[in-house]
């Protein structure tokens, strides 16, 4: 409130928090610029209760699904067509070749269901915090490794 009322000249916090403030509290969000922090990175990730190894494994792999989907070119729009892929990586990933679901105690189509309902990482990012959202954040280091970012998926074997 002090910032938007002109009682202070700047607001400093995490870029996603700044974007949320700009999107929800500014009368004219396009009037405000978020400057990127240089040399600063902060890993944000879910956490689970210590000792719940099964839940930890599920959470860890669920986070990887959208990243791997983007890396393999699987989107919310094409995931049904990808079920017909001859690529063994995609077949294992989407559950048409069984094994991954059973290993986690989940349905074999668990990864397919995530992509079908939510999309890949790029789609999720853009829709929720990226350029296509009210927050309008650049992907920056949240890009895939091949695009200069830090997002590198686990291998689904």
PDB file of C-alpha atoms in Angstrom:
ATOM      1  CA  UNK A   1       0.000   0.000   0.000  1.00  0.00           C
ATOM      2  CA  UNK A   2       2.877   2.361   0.776  1.00  0.00           C
ATOM      3  CA  UNK A   3       4.388   1.705  -2.644  1.00  0.00           C
ATOM      4  CA  UNK A   4       1.185   2.228  -4.616  1.00  0.00           C
ATOM      5  CA  UNK A   5       0.303   5.329  -2.600  1.00  0.00           C
ATOM      6  CA  UNK A   6       3.695   6.872  -3.437  1.00  0.00           C
ATOM      7  CA  UNK A   7       5.129   6.764   0.087  1.00  0.00           C
ATOM      8  CA  UNK A   8       8.087   4.661  -1.084  1.00  0.00           C
ATOM      9  CA  UNK A   9       9.973   4.449  -4.373  1.00  0.00           C
ATOM     10  CA  UNK A  10      10.536   0.725  -4.728  1.00  0.00           C
ATOM     11  CA  UNK A  11       9.388  -2.698  -3.658  1.00  0.00           C
ATOM     12  CA  UNK A  12      11.863  -5.545  -3.312  1.00  0.00           C
ATOM     13  CA  UNK A  13      10.989  -9.225  -3.033  1.00  0.00           C
ATOM     14  CA  UNK A  14      10.954 -12.401  -5.137  1.00  0.00           C
ATOM     15  CA  UNK A  15       9.950 -11.779  -8.780  1.00  0.00           C
ATOM     16  CA  UNK A  16       6.903 -14.023  -8.551  1.00  0.00           C
ATOM     17  CA  UNK A  17       5.717 -12.161  -5.439  1.00  0.00           C
ATOM     18  CA  UNK A  18       6.266  -8.820  -7.195  1.00  0.00           C
ATOM     19  CA  UNK A  19       4.335 -10.054 -10.214  1.00  0.00           C
ATOM     20  CA  UNK A  20       1.462 -11.178  -8.003  1.00  0.00           C
ATOM     21  CA  UNK A  21       1.359  -7.784  -6.259  1.00  0.00           C
ATOM     22  CA  UNK A  22       1.482  -5.984  -9.607  1.00  0.00           C
ATOM     23  CA  UNK A  23      -1.291  -8.174 -11.065  1.00  0.00           C
ATOM     24  CA  UNK A  24      -3.617  -7.952  -8.080  1.00  0.00           C
ATOM     25  CA  UNK A  25      -2.982  -4.565  -6.455  1.00  0.00           C
ATOM     26  CA  UNK A  26      -1.884  -2.118  -9.145  1.00  0.00           C
ATOM     27  CA  UNK A  27      -4.626  -0.069 -10.779  1.00  0.00           C
ATOM     28  CA  UNK A  28      -2.625  -0.132 -14.029  1.00  0.00           C
ATOM     29  CA  UNK A  29      -0.292  -3.185 -13.906  1.00  0.00           C
ATOM     30  CA  UNK A  30       1.371  -2.253 -17.216  1.00  0.00           C
ATOM     31  CA  UNK A  31       2.708   0.926 -15.576  1.00  0.00           C
ATOM     32  CA  UNK A  32       5.124  -1.111 -13.414  1.00  0.00           C
ATOM     33  CA  UNK A  33       8.341  -2.855 -14.393  1.00  0.00           C
ATOM     34  CA  UNK A  34       9.958  -5.723 -12.514  1.00  0.00           C
ATOM     35  CA  UNK A  35      13.719  -5.578 -12.832  1.00  0.00           C
ATOM     36  CA  UNK A  36      15.444  -8.957 -12.864  1.00  0.00           C
ATOM     37  CA  UNK A  37      17.831  -9.672 -10.025  1.00  0.00           C
ATOM     38  CA  UNK A  38      21.328 -10.321 -11.268  1.00  0.00           C
ATOM     39  CA  UNK A  39      23.323 -13.194  -9.869  1.00  0.00           C
ATOM     40  CA  UNK A  40      20.440 -14.307  -7.697  1.00  0.00           C
ATOM     41  CA  UNK A  41      18.528 -17.551  -7.850  1.00  0.00           C
ATOM     42  CA  UNK A  42      16.305 -19.270  -5.380  1.00  0.00           C
ATOM     43  CA  UNK A  43      15.092 -22.808  -5.856  1.00  0.00           C
ATOM     44  CA  UNK A  44      11.435 -23.157  -4.995  1.00  0.00           C
ATOM     45  CA  UNK A  45      10.088 -26.665  -4.643  1.00  0.00           C
ATOM     46  CA  UNK A  46       7.436 -28.618  -2.788  1.00  0.00           C
ATOM     47  CA  UNK A  47       8.366 -30.489   0.342  1.00  0.00           C
ATOM     48  CA  UNK A  48       6.867 -33.480   2.101  1.00  0.00           C
ATOM     49  CA  UNK A  49       6.905 -34.817   5.630  1.00  0.00           C
ATOM     50  CA  UNK A  50      10.124 -36.678   6.480  1.00  0.00           C
ATOM     51  CA  UNK A  51       9.687 -40.423   6.549  1.00  0.00           C
ATOM     52  CA  UNK A  52       6.879 -40.632   4.018  1.00  0.00           C
ATOM     53  CA  UNK A  53       9.084 -42.090   1.301  1.00  0.00           C
ATOM     54  CA  UNK A  54       6.268 -43.283  -0.962  1.00  0.00           C
ATOM     55  CA  UNK A  55       4.641 -39.843  -1.001  1.00  0.00           C
ATOM     56  CA  UNK A  56       8.051 -38.226  -1.567  1.00  0.00           C
ATOM     57  CA  UNK A  57       8.628 -40.445  -4.618  1.00  0.00           C
ATOM     58  CA  UNK A  58       5.217 -39.605  -6.059  1.00  0.00           C
ATOM     59  CA  UNK A  59       5.643 -35.849  -5.541  1.00  0.00           C
ATOM     60  CA  UNK A  60       9.162 -35.912  -7.011  1.00  0.00           C
ATOM     61  CA  UNK A  61       8.038 -37.742 -10.157  1.00  0.00           C
ATOM     62  CA  UNK A  62       4.820 -35.726 -10.574  1.00  0.00           C
ATOM     63  CA  UNK A  63       6.934 -32.564 -10.707  1.00  0.00           C
ATOM     64  CA  UNK A  64       9.044 -34.151 -13.436  1.00  0.00           C
ATOM     65  CA  UNK A  65       6.101 -35.098 -15.671  1.00  0.00           C
ATOM     66  CA  UNK A  66       5.402 -31.612 -17.106  1.00  0.00           C
ATOM     67  CA  UNK A  67       9.122 -30.959 -17.602  1.00  0.00           C
ATOM     68  CA  UNK A  68       9.649 -34.274 -19.399  1.00  0.00           C
ATOM     69  CA  UNK A  69       6.501 -33.741 -21.469  1.00  0.00           C
ATOM     70  CA  UNK A  70       7.780 -30.391 -22.697  1.00  0.00           C
ATOM     71  CA  UNK A  71      11.184 -31.903 -23.448  1.00  0.00           C
ATOM     72  CA  UNK A  72       9.527 -34.661 -25.535  1.00  0.00           C
ATOM     73  CA  UNK A  73       7.201 -32.248 -27.342  1.00  0.00           C
ATOM     74  CA  UNK A  74       4.063 -33.550 -25.652  1.00  0.00           C
ATOM     75  CA  UNK A  75       1.362 -30.947 -25.059  1.00  0.00           C
ATOM     76  CA  UNK A  76      -2.131 -30.916 -23.654  1.00  0.00           C
ATOM     77  CA  UNK A  77      -3.399 -30.663 -27.237  1.00  0.00           C
ATOM     78  CA  UNK A  78      -1.376 -33.563 -28.701  1.00  0.00           C
ATOM     79  CA  UNK A  79      -1.146 -35.985 -25.760  1.00  0.00           C
ATOM     80  CA  UNK A  80      -3.937 -38.207 -27.125  1.00  0.00           C
ATOM     81  CA  UNK A  81      -2.149 -38.533 -30.466  1.00  0.00           C
ATOM     82  CA  UNK A  82       1.130 -39.246 -28.661  1.00  0.00           C
ATOM     83  CA  UNK A  83      -0.461 -42.383 -27.153  1.00  0.00           C
ATOM     84  CA  UNK A  84       0.060 -43.908 -30.629  1.00  0.00           C
ATOM     85  CA  UNK A  85       3.787 -43.071 -30.713  1.00  0.00           C
ATOM     86  CA  UNK A  86       6.289 -45.795 -31.627  1.00  0.00           C
ATOM     87  CA  UNK A  87       8.943 -44.083 -29.493  1.00  0.00           C
ATOM     88  CA  UNK A  88       9.548 -46.370 -26.478  1.00  0.00           C
ATOM     89  CA  UNK A  89      10.363 -43.353 -24.252  1.00  0.00           C
ATOM     90  CA  UNK A  90       6.972 -41.837 -24.973  1.00  0.00           C
ATOM     91  CA  UNK A  91       5.179 -45.181 -24.594  1.00  0.00           C
ATOM     92  CA  UNK A  92       6.729 -45.716 -21.138  1.00  0.00           C
ATOM     93  CA  UNK A  93       6.094 -42.112 -20.180  1.00  0.00           C
ATOM     94  CA  UNK A  94       2.411 -42.122 -21.153  1.00  0.00           C
ATOM     95  CA  UNK A  95       1.795 -45.643 -19.824  1.00  0.00           C
ATOM     96  CA  UNK A  96       1.008 -47.483 -23.041  1.00  0.00           C
ATOM     97  CA  UNK A  97       4.030 -49.587 -22.099  1.00  0.00           C
ATOM     98  CA  UNK A  98       3.468 -50.545 -18.447  1.00  0.00           C
ATOM     99  CA  UNK A  99       5.886 -50.291 -15.563  1.00  0.00           C
ATOM    100  CA  UNK A 100       6.254 -46.723 -14.339  1.00  0.00           C
ATOM    101  CA  UNK A 101       2.810 -46.508 -12.784  1.00  0.00           C
ATOM    102  CA  UNK A 102       3.200 -49.817 -10.973  1.00  0.00           C
ATOM    103  CA  UNK A 103       6.616 -48.769  -9.652  1.00  0.00           C
ATOM    104  CA  UNK A 104       4.988 -45.789  -7.920  1.00  0.00           C
ATOM    105  CA  UNK A 105       1.790 -47.577  -6.941  1.00  0.00           C
ATOM    106  CA  UNK A 106      -0.179 -45.479  -9.438  1.00  0.00           C
ATOM    107  CA  UNK A 107      -2.293 -46.107 -12.507  1.00  0.00           C
ATOM    108  CA  UNK A 108      -0.139 -46.697 -15.598  1.00  0.00           C
ATOM    109  CA  UNK A 109      -1.619 -43.600 -17.243  1.00  0.00           C
ATOM    110  CA  UNK A 110      -0.731 -41.280 -14.349  1.00  0.00           C
ATOM    111  CA  UNK A 111       1.684 -39.161 -16.437  1.00  0.00           C
ATOM    112  CA  UNK A 112      -0.771 -39.041 -19.344  1.00  0.00           C
ATOM    113  CA  UNK A 113      -3.468 -37.809 -16.937  1.00  0.00           C
ATOM    114  CA  UNK A 114      -1.241 -35.021 -15.639  1.00  0.00           C
ATOM    115  CA  UNK A 115      -0.404 -33.755 -19.125  1.00  0.00           C
ATOM    116  CA  UNK A 116      -3.981 -34.156 -20.345  1.00  0.00           C
ATOM    117  CA  UNK A 117      -5.356 -32.138 -17.427  1.00  0.00           C
ATOM    118  CA  UNK A 118      -2.569 -29.573 -16.907  1.00  0.00           C
ATOM    119  CA  UNK A 119      -0.313 -29.517 -19.954  1.00  0.00           C
ATOM    120  CA  UNK A 120       3.466 -29.552 -20.093  1.00  0.00           C
ATOM    121  CA  UNK A 121       5.730 -27.284 -18.015  1.00  0.00           C
ATOM    122  CA  UNK A 122       5.813 -24.508 -20.608  1.00  0.00           C
ATOM    123  CA  UNK A 123       2.033 -24.511 -20.913  1.00  0.00           C
ATOM    124  CA  UNK A 124       1.562 -24.476 -17.139  1.00  0.00           C
ATOM    125  CA  UNK A 125       4.139 -21.700 -16.682  1.00  0.00           C
ATOM    126  CA  UNK A 126       2.721 -19.466 -19.407  1.00  0.00           C
ATOM    127  CA  UNK A 127      -0.863 -19.913 -18.253  1.00  0.00           C
ATOM    128  CA  UNK A 128      -0.197 -19.286 -14.553  1.00  0.00           C
ATOM    129  CA  UNK A 129       2.742 -16.878 -14.275  1.00  0.00           C
ATOM    130  CA  UNK A 130       4.074 -16.291 -17.794  1.00  0.00           C
ATOM    131  CA  UNK A 131       3.369 -13.811 -20.554  1.00  0.00           C
ATOM    132  CA  UNK A 132      -0.158 -15.182 -21.059  1.00  0.00           C
ATOM    133  CA  UNK A 133      -1.068 -14.595 -17.414  1.00  0.00           C
ATOM    134  CA  UNK A 134      -1.744 -11.444 -15.406  1.00  0.00           C
ATOM    135  CA  UNK A 135       1.723 -11.875 -13.815  1.00  0.00           C
ATOM    136  CA  UNK A 136       3.515 -11.691 -17.209  1.00  0.00           C
ATOM    137  CA  UNK A 137       6.830 -13.166 -15.999  1.00  0.00           C
ATOM    138  CA  UNK A 138       9.595 -14.155 -18.402  1.00  0.00           C
ATOM    139  CA  UNK A 139      10.553 -17.827 -18.162  1.00  0.00           C
ATOM    140  CA  UNK A 140      14.200 -17.009 -17.619  1.00  0.00           C
ATOM    141  CA  UNK A 141      15.925 -19.881 -15.838  1.00  0.00           C
ATOM    142  CA  UNK A 142      12.609 -21.786 -15.855  1.00  0.00           C
ATOM    143  CA  UNK A 143      13.228 -22.647 -19.501  1.00  0.00           C
ATOM    144  CA  UNK A 144      14.319 -26.111 -20.535  1.00  0.00           C
ATOM    145  CA  UNK A 145      18.080 -26.753 -20.429  1.00  0.00           C
ATOM    146  CA  UNK A 146      18.230 -26.829 -24.243  1.00  0.00           C
ATOM    147  CA  UNK A 147      16.779 -23.314 -24.295  1.00  0.00           C
ATOM    148  CA  UNK A 148      19.279 -21.905 -21.792  1.00  0.00           C
ATOM    149  CA  UNK A 149      17.338 -22.659 -18.629  1.00  0.00           C
ATOM    150  CA  UNK A 150      17.788 -25.005 -15.699  1.00  0.00           C
ATOM    151  CA  UNK A 151      14.841 -27.340 -16.268  1.00  0.00           C
ATOM    152  CA  UNK A 152      16.234 -30.795 -17.002  1.00  0.00           C
ATOM    153  CA  UNK A 153      13.849 -33.752 -16.760  1.00  0.00           C
ATOM    154  CA  UNK A 154      14.496 -37.111 -15.172  1.00  0.00           C
ATOM    155  CA  UNK A 155      14.505 -40.093 -17.535  1.00  0.00           C
ATOM    156  CA  UNK A 156      11.316 -42.149 -17.397  1.00  0.00           C
ATOM    157  CA  UNK A 157      12.497 -45.762 -17.847  1.00  0.00           C
TER     158      UNK A 157
END
